[in-house]
XYZ file of C-alpha atoms in Angstrom:
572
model
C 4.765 -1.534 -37.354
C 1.566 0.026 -36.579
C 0.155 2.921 -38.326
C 0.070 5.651 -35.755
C -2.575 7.743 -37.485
C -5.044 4.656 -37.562
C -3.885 3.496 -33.833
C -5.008 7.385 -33.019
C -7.991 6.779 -34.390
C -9.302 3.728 -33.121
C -8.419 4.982 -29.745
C -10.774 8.410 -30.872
C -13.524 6.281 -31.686
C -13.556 4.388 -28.603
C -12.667 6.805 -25.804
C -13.541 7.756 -23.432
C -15.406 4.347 -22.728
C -12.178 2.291 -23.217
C -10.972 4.279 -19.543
C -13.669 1.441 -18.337
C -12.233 -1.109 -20.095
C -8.601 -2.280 -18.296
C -11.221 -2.755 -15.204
C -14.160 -4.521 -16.664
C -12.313 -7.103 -18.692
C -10.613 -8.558 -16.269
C -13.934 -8.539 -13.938
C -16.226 -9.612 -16.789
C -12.998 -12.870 -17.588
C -12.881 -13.526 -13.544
C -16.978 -14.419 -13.605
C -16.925 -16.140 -16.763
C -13.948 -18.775 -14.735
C -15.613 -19.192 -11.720
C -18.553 -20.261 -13.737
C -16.023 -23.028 -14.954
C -15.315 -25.956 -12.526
C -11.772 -26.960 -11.761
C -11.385 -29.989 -13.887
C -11.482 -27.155 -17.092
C -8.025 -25.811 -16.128
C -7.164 -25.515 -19.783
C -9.934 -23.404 -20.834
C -8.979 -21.578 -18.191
C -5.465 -21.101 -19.179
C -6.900 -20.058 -22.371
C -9.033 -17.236 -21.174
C -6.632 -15.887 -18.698
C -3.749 -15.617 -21.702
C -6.559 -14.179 -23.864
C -7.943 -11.569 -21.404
C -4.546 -10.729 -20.363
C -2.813 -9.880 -24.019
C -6.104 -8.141 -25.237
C -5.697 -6.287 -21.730
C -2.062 -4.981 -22.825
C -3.393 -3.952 -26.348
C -6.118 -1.796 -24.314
C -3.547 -0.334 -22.169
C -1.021 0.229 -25.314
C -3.892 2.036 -27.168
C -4.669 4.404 -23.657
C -0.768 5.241 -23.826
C -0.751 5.742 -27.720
C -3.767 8.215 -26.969
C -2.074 9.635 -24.310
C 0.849 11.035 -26.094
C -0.651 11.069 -29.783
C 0.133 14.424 -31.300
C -3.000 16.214 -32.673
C -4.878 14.692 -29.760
C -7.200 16.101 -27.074
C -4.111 17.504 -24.807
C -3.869 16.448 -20.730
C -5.401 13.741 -19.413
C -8.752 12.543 -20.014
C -11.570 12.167 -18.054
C -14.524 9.511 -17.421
C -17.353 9.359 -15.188
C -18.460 5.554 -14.569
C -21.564 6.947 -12.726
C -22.283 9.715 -15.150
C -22.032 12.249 -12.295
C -20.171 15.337 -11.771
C -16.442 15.692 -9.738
C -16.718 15.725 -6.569
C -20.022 13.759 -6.233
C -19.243 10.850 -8.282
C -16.439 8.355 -9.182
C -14.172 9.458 -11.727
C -11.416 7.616 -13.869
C -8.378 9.378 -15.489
C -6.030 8.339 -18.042
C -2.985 10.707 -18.557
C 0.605 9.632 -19.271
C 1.132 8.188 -15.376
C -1.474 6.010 -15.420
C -1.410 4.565 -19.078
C 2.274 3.804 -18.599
C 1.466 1.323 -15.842
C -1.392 -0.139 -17.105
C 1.233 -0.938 -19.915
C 3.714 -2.332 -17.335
C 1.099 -4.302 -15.439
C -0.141 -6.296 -18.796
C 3.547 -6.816 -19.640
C 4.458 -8.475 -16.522
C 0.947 -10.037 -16.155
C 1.261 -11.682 -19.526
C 4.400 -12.927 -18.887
C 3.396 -14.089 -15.489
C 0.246 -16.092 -16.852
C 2.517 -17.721 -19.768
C 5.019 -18.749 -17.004
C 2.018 -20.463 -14.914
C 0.184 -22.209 -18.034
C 3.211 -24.723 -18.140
C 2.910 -25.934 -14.565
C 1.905 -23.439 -11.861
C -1.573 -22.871 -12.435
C -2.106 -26.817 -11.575
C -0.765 -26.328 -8.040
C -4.119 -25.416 -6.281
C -7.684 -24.202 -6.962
C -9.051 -20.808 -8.583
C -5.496 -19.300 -9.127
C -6.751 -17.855 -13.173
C -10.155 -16.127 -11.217
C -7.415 -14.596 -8.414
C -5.573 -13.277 -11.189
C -8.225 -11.489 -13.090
C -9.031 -10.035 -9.690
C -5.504 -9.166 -9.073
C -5.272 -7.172 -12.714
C -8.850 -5.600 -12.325
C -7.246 -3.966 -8.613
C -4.152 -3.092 -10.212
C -5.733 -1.006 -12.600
C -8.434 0.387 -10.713
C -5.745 1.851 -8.826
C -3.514 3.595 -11.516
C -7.110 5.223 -13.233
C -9.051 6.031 -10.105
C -8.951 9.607 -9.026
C -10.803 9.415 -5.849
C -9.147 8.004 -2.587
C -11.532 6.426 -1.048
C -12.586 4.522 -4.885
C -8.179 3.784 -4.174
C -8.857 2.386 -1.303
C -11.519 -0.311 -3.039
C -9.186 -0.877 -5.760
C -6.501 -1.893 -2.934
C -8.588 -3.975 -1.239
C -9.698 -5.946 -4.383
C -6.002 -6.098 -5.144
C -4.947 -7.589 -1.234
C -7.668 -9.955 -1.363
C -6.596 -11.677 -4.335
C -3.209 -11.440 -3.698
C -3.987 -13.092 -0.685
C -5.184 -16.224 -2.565
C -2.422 -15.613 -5.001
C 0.420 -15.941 -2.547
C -0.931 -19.139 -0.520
C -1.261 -21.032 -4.322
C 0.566 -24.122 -3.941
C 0.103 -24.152 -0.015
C 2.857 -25.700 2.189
C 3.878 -24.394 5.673
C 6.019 -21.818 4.240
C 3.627 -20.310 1.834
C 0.918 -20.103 4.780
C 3.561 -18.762 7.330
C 4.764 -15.754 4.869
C 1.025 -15.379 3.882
C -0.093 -14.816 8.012
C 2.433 -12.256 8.216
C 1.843 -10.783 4.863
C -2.053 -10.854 5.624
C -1.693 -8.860 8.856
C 0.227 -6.380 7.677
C -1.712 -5.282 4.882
C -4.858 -5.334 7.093
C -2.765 -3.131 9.400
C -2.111 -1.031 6.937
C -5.543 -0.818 5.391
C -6.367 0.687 8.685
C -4.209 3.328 8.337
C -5.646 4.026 4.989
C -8.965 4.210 5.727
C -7.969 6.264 9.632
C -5.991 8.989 7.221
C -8.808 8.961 4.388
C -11.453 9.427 7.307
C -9.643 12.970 8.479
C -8.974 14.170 5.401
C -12.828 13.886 4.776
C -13.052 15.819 8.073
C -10.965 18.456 7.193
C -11.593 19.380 3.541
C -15.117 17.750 2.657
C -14.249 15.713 -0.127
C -12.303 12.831 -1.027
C -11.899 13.294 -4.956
C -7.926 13.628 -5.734
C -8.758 16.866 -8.049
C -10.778 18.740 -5.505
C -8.563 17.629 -2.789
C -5.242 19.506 -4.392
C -8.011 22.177 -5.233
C -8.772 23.282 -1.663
C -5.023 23.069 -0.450
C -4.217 26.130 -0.284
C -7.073 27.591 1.269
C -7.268 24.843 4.293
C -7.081 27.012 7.669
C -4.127 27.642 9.747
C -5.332 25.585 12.850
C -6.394 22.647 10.879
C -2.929 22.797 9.277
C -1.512 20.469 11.582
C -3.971 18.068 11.511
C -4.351 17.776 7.993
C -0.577 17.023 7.953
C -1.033 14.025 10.461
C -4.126 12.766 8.404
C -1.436 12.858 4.955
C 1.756 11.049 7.276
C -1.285 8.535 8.556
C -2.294 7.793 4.788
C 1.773 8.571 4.077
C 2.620 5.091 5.940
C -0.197 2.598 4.382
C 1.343 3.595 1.693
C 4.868 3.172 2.541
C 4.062 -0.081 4.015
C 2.763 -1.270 0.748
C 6.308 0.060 -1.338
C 8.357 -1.579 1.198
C 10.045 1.199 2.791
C 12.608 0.387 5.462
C 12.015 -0.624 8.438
C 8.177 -1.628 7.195
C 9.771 -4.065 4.677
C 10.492 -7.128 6.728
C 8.062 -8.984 5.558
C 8.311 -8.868 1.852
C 11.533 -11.001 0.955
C 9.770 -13.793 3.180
C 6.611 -13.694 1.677
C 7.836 -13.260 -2.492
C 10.233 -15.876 -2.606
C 7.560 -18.298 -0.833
C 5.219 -17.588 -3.289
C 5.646 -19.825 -6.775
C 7.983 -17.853 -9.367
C 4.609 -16.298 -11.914
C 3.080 -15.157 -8.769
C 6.479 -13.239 -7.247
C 7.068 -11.873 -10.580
C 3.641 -10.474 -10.474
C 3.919 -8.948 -7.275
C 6.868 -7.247 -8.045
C 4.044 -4.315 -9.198
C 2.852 -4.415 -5.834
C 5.159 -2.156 -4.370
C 4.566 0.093 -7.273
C 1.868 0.659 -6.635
C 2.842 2.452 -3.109
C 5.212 4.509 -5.151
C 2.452 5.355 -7.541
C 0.153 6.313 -5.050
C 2.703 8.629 -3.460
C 3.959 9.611 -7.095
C -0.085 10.794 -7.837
C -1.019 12.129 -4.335
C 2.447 13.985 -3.233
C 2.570 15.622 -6.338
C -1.006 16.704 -6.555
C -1.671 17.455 -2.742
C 1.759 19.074 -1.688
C 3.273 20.451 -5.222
C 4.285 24.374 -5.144
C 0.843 25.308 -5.411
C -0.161 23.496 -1.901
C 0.717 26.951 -0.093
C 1.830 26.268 3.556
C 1.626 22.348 3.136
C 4.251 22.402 -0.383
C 6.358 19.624 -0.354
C 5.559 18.588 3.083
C 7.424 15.298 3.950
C 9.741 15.640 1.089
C 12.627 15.244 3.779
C 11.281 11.987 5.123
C 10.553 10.683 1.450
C 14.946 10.877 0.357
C 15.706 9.931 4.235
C 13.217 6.745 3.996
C 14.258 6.144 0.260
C 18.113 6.200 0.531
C 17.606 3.961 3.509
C 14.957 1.640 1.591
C 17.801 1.757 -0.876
C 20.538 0.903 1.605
C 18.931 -1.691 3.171
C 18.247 -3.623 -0.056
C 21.744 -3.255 -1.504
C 23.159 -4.830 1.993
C 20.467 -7.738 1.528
C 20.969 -8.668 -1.874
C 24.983 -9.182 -0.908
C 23.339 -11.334 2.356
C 21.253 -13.177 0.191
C 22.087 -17.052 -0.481
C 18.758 -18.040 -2.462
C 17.612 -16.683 -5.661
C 14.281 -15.510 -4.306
C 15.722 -13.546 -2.051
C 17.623 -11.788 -4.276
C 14.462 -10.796 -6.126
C 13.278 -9.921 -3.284
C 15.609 -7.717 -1.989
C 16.437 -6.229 -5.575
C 12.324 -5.093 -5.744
C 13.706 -3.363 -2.116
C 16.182 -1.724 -4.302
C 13.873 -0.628 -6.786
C 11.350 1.195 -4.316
C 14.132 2.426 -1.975
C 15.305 4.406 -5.405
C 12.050 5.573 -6.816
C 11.079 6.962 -3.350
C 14.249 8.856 -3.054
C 14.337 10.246 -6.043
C 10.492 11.164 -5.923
C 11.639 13.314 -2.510
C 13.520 15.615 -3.969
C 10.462 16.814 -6.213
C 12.732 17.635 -9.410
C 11.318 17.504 -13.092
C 13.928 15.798 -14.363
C 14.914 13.697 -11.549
C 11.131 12.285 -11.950
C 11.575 11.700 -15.285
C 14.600 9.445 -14.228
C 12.828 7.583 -11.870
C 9.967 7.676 -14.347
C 12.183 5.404 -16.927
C 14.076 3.826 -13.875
C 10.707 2.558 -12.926
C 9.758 0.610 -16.266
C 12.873 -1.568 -16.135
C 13.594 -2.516 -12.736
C 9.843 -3.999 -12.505
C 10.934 -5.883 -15.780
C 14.107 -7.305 -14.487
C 13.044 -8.113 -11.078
C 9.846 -10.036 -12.165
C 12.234 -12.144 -14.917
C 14.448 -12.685 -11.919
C 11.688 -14.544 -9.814
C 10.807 -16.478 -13.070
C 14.730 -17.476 -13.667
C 14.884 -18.744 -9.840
C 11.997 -21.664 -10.351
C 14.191 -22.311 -13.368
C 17.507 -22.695 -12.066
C 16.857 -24.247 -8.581
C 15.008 -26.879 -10.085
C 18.010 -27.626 -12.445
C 20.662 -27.440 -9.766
C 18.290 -29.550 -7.665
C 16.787 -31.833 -10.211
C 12.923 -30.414 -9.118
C 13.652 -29.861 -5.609
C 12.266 -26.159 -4.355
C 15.184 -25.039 -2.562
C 18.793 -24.654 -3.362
C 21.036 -26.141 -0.283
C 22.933 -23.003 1.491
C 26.240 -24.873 2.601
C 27.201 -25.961 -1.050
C 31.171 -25.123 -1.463
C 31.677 -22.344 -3.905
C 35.029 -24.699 -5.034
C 35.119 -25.332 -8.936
C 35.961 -28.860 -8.690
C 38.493 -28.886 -11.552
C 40.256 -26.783 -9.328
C 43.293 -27.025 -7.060
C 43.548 -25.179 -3.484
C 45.698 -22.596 -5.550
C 43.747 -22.430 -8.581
C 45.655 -25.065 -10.935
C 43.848 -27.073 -12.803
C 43.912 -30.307 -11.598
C 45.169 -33.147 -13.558
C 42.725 -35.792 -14.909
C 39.602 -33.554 -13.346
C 39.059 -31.376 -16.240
C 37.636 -34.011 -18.356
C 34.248 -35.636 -19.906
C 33.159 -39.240 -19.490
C 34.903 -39.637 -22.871
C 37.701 -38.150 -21.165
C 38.164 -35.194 -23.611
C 38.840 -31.506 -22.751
C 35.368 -29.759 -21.159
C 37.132 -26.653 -22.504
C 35.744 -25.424 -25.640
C 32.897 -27.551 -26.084
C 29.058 -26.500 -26.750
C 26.934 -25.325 -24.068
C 23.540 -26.580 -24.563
C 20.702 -24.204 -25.565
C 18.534 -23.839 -22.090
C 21.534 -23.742 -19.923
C 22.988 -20.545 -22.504
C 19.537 -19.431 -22.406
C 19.697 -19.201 -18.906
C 22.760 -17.648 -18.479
C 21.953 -14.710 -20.907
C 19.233 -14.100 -19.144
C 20.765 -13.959 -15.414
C 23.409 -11.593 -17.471
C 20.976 -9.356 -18.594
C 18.952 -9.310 -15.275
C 21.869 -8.743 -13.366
C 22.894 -6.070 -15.307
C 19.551 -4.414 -15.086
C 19.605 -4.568 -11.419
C 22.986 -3.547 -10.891
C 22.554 -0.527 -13.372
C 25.443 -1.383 -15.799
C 25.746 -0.693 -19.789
C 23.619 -1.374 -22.001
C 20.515 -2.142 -20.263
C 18.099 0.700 -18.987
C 19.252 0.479 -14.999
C 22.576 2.319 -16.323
C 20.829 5.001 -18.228
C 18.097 4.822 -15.931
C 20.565 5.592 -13.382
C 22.701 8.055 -15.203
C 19.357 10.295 -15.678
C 18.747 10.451 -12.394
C 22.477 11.539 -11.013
C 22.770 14.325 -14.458
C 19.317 15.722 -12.999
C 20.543 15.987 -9.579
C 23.589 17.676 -10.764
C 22.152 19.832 -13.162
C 18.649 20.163 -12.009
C 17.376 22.984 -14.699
C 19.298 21.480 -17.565
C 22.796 21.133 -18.736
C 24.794 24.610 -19.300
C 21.735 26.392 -16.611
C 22.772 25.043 -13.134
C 26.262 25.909 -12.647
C 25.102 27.685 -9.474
C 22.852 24.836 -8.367
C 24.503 21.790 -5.906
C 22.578 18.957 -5.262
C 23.391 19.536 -1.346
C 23.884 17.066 1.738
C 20.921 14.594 0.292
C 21.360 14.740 -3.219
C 25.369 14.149 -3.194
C 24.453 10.963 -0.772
C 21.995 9.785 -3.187
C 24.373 9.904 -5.656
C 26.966 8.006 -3.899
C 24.208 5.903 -3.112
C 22.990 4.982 -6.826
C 26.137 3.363 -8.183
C 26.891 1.619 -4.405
C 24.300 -0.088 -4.502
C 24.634 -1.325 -8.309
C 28.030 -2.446 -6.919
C 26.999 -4.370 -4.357
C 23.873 -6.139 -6.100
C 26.362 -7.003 -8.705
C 28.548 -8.716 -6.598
C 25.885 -10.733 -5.024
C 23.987 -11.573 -8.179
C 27.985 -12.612 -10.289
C 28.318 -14.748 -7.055
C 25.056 -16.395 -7.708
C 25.650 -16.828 -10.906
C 29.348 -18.245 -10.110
C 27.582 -20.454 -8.187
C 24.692 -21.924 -10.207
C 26.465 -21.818 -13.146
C 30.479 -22.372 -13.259
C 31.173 -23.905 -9.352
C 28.190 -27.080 -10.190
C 29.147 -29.961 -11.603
C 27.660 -33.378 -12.651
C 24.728 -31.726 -13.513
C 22.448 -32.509 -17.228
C 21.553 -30.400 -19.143
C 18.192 -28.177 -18.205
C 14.892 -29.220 -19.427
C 12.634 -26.104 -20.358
C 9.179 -25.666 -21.816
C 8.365 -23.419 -24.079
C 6.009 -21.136 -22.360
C 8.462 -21.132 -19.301
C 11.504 -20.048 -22.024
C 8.944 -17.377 -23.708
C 7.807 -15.133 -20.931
C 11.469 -14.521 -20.162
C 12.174 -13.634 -23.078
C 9.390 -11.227 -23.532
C 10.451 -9.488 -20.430
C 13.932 -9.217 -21.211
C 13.062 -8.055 -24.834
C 11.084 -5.371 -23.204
C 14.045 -4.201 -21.127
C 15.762 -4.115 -24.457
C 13.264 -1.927 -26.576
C 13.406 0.512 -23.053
C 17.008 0.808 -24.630
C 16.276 0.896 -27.892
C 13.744 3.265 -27.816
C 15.414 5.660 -25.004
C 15.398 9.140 -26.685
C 11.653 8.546 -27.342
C 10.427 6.985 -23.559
C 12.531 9.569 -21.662
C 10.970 12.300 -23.910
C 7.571 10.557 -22.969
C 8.892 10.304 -18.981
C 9.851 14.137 -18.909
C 6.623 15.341 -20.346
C 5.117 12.887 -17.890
C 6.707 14.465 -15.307
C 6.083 18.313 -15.817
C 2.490 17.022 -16.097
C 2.710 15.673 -12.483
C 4.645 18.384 -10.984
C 1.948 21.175 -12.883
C -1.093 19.509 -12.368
C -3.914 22.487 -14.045
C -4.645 19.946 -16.904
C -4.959 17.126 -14.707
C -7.236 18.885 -12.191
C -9.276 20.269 -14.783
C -9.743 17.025 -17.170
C -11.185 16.025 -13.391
C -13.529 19.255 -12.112
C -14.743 20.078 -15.687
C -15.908 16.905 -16.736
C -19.505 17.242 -17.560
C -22.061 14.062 -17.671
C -23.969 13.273 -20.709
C -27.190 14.630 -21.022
C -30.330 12.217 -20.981
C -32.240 11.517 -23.895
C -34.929 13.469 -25.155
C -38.384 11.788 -23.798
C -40.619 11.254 -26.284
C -44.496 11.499 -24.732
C -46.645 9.106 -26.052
C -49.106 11.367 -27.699
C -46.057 12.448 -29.910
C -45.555 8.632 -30.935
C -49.019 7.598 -31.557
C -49.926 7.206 -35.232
């Protein structure tokens, strides 16, 4: 294990400079690879894997600083530009933002593994795209100026872009036009809703923005709340909310399995934005404006939520089960963010963590198991009968079926080592998803129904009732495990008990690892749950009282120039 006191210290020595550094890596590792022609694809590999684990220790050691006791407290503060908020560019890293920087290397890594044993081959420049892809997503969870957000999201788009057309093929280019003009469509909205907020208040850095809330006049009220809804719905469109989200289960399960499971942070980071923004812009300090659009948040969510659940039990193809289980996930982070609770954002807070996790495994386990029910083909058949063929029409085993070529008993005998590995890890994904014992959707989940129960803590809200919406969302939370379960133990009943005739599957080692490492990772979530919902729920009265954050961001001072030295002074 390592030492905390020396992890604290490293982290000392190189703040606040090491803000800078989950964004310049990943630049600095994109040039160096498009320096590189194609033909170098393992050198490549190489640099990506590199860039992207020393990424995740940077990110680990921004967390470990974030909630190091004996440490500078609230969020820290870095200007890139060395001028003062609101002139120049600022990045912050508090507990929010370290926590998916952490999240984002995880998956990445896993992602970039996954790809080295066959993926990355499939077309041209996919390692540079990914650097690209990492530098946006983090530019977006440290930025703390909109419009600097809405750079970071186009850097992000734009590789993704590239990203999800890897491999070409009609269907890849079809779900790519679609997915292409709704993002510009939405980046329109963005930059329409960033344009009146300008207008109205003057500034566009998050901190002063939540700083002159209060005070905006009562006839520019109105419009101020159409310039949020406008910015409101870019970002909606981006977490998938329903009925925005048509195009996502088309265009993630036609993209190859490393680059689904990496954009399974890509409606994230619409919930993060709305996390950050709603909570800074219209908390309890916002006057008039406080929790505006709260209502539409838990109406949108539980409907996000809905919508997903009914999908996944539609769904015939593995894809589009991850697909509609990332629907899942944002339909119950955005309904639980709604209701603006402490410690029903802490619950979404740890909910959020291991949903990503499971989902992106599940897009990794789909390349795997359709190409060993298919023997390499991309796409499992629909019309398959569901049948075991051992099997009688009322369920008696069938004489003389239930055998091997050596006609012995199949019962009993050794299932080889990829095909168990496989089948643990569908388990465990499954049960993530579905938000069953022991893995973190269930605690997740049962977090987030106590809080709504007994907001203020257990033994102080026997007067409190969650009301109309928070009784529906709880209905809603363990409805929709149900129904994702039954759709994902079908699939599984499917691809794993009904086949037949079948060898045994072949896996590499780096497509075996990253799965591993994911579902590992949804394991320490479990293992470690006292600590990371202690982390979540001071993470969450930091977002929902946001003094240290806003003044981390107004008081940060640049550093003075260096004396000048006249030359008089110098001379011998």
């Amino acid at each position: 294990m390592t030492d905390p006191g020396l992890t604290a210290a490293i982290t000392a020595l190189l703040m606040p400079h090491l803000i800078l550094a989950p964004i310049a890596l990943p630049l600095l590792t994109a040039a160096v690879m498009l320096l590189l022609p194609e033909q170098h694809q393992r050198i490549k590999a190489a640099l990506n894997i590199g860039s992207t684990l020393l990424g995740l220790v940077l990110a680990w050691l921004l967390l470990a600083h974030s909630d190091a006791p004996g440490m500078q407290p609230g969020p820290w503060a870095y200007l890139p530009g060395n001028w003062p908020a609101p002139f120049g560019i600022v990045l912050v890293s508090d507990r929010l933002s370290a926590m998916m920087l952490v999240l984002t290397g995880m998956v990445a890594l896993a992602a970039v593994l996954f790809a080295a044993a066959r993926w990355h081959r499939a077309g041209v420049h996919f390692h540079p795209l990914f650097q690209f892809q990492l530098m946006g997503l983090a530019g977006t969870f440290l930025t703390a100026d909109l419009f600097n957000l809405f750079v970071f999201f186009e850097i992000t788009l734009a590789a993704s872009y590239g990203l999800l057309l890897h491999g070409s093929g009609r269907p890849r280019v079809s779900a790519g036009l679609h997915f292409i003009a709704l993002n510009l469509a939405a980046s329109a909205l963005f930059l329409i809703g960033v344009s009146m907020l300008y207008g109205i208040t003057g500034t566009l850095n998050m901190a002063d923005l939540a700083h002159s809330m209060a005070g905006i006049a009562a006839p520019d009220r109105g419009l101020l709340h159409a310039a949020a809804g406008i910015l409101a719905v870019a970002f909606l469109l981006k977490a998938a909310v329903w009925p925005l989200n048509f195009w996502l289960v088309p265009a993630y399960s036609a993209a190859t399995a490393p680059v689904g499971a990496l954009f399974a942070l890509m409606t994230k980071v619409g919930v993060y934005s709305l996390l950050r923004l709603w909570t800074l812009l219209f908390g309890a300090d916002a006057g008039a404006s406080a929790h505006f659009g709260s209502q539409w948040l838990i109406a949108g969510g539980m409907l996000t939520l809905a919508f997903g659940a009914i999908g996944m039990l539609g769904a015939q193809r593995l894809g589009h089960l991850a697909g509609f289980g990332a629907i899942v996930s944002s339909g119950t982070l955005l309904a639980a963010l709604g209701f603006g609770q402490h410690r029903l954002t802490a619950g979404l807070l740890y909910y959020l963590p291991g949903s990503t996790l499971a989902v992106s495994a599940l897009f990794l386990l789909s390349d795997l198991i359709d190409r060993w029910r298919n023997a390499g083909a991309n796409l499992a058949p629909h019309a398959q009968s569901d049948d075991a063929p051992f099997l009688s029409a009322d369920l008696h085993p069938t004489e003389g079926l239930n055998l091997d070529d050596q006609e012995q008993a199949l019962i009993g005998q050794v299932i080889p080592a990829a095909a168990a590995l496989l089948g643990l890890a569908f388990m465990a994904c499954t049960l993530t998803i579905a938000g069953l014992p022991p893995l973190p959707g269930f605690i997740a989940k049962f977090a987030m129904i106590d809080a709504l129960l007994n907001p203020q803590g257990l033994g102080a809200s026997r007067a409190a009732l969650p009301g109309v919406a928070g009784w529906a969302l709880i209905v809603l939370l363990p409805s929709s495990g149900l129904l994702a379960l039954l759709a994902l133990m079908r699939a599984g009943m499917r691809h794993f008990w009904a086949a037949q005739g079948r060898s045994a599957p072949r896996l590499l080692v780096l497509e075996a690892l990253p799965i591993a490492l994911l579902l590992l990772a949804c394991a320490a979530l479990v293992w470690q749950a006292g600590a990371v919902l202690r982390f979540t729920q001071a993470t969450a009265d930091a977002l929902h009282a946001p003094a240290s954050y806003l003044r981390a961001v107004l008081s940060a001072t640049p550093v003075p120039n260096p004396p000048r030295h006249d030359a008089e002074h110098t001379a011998p």
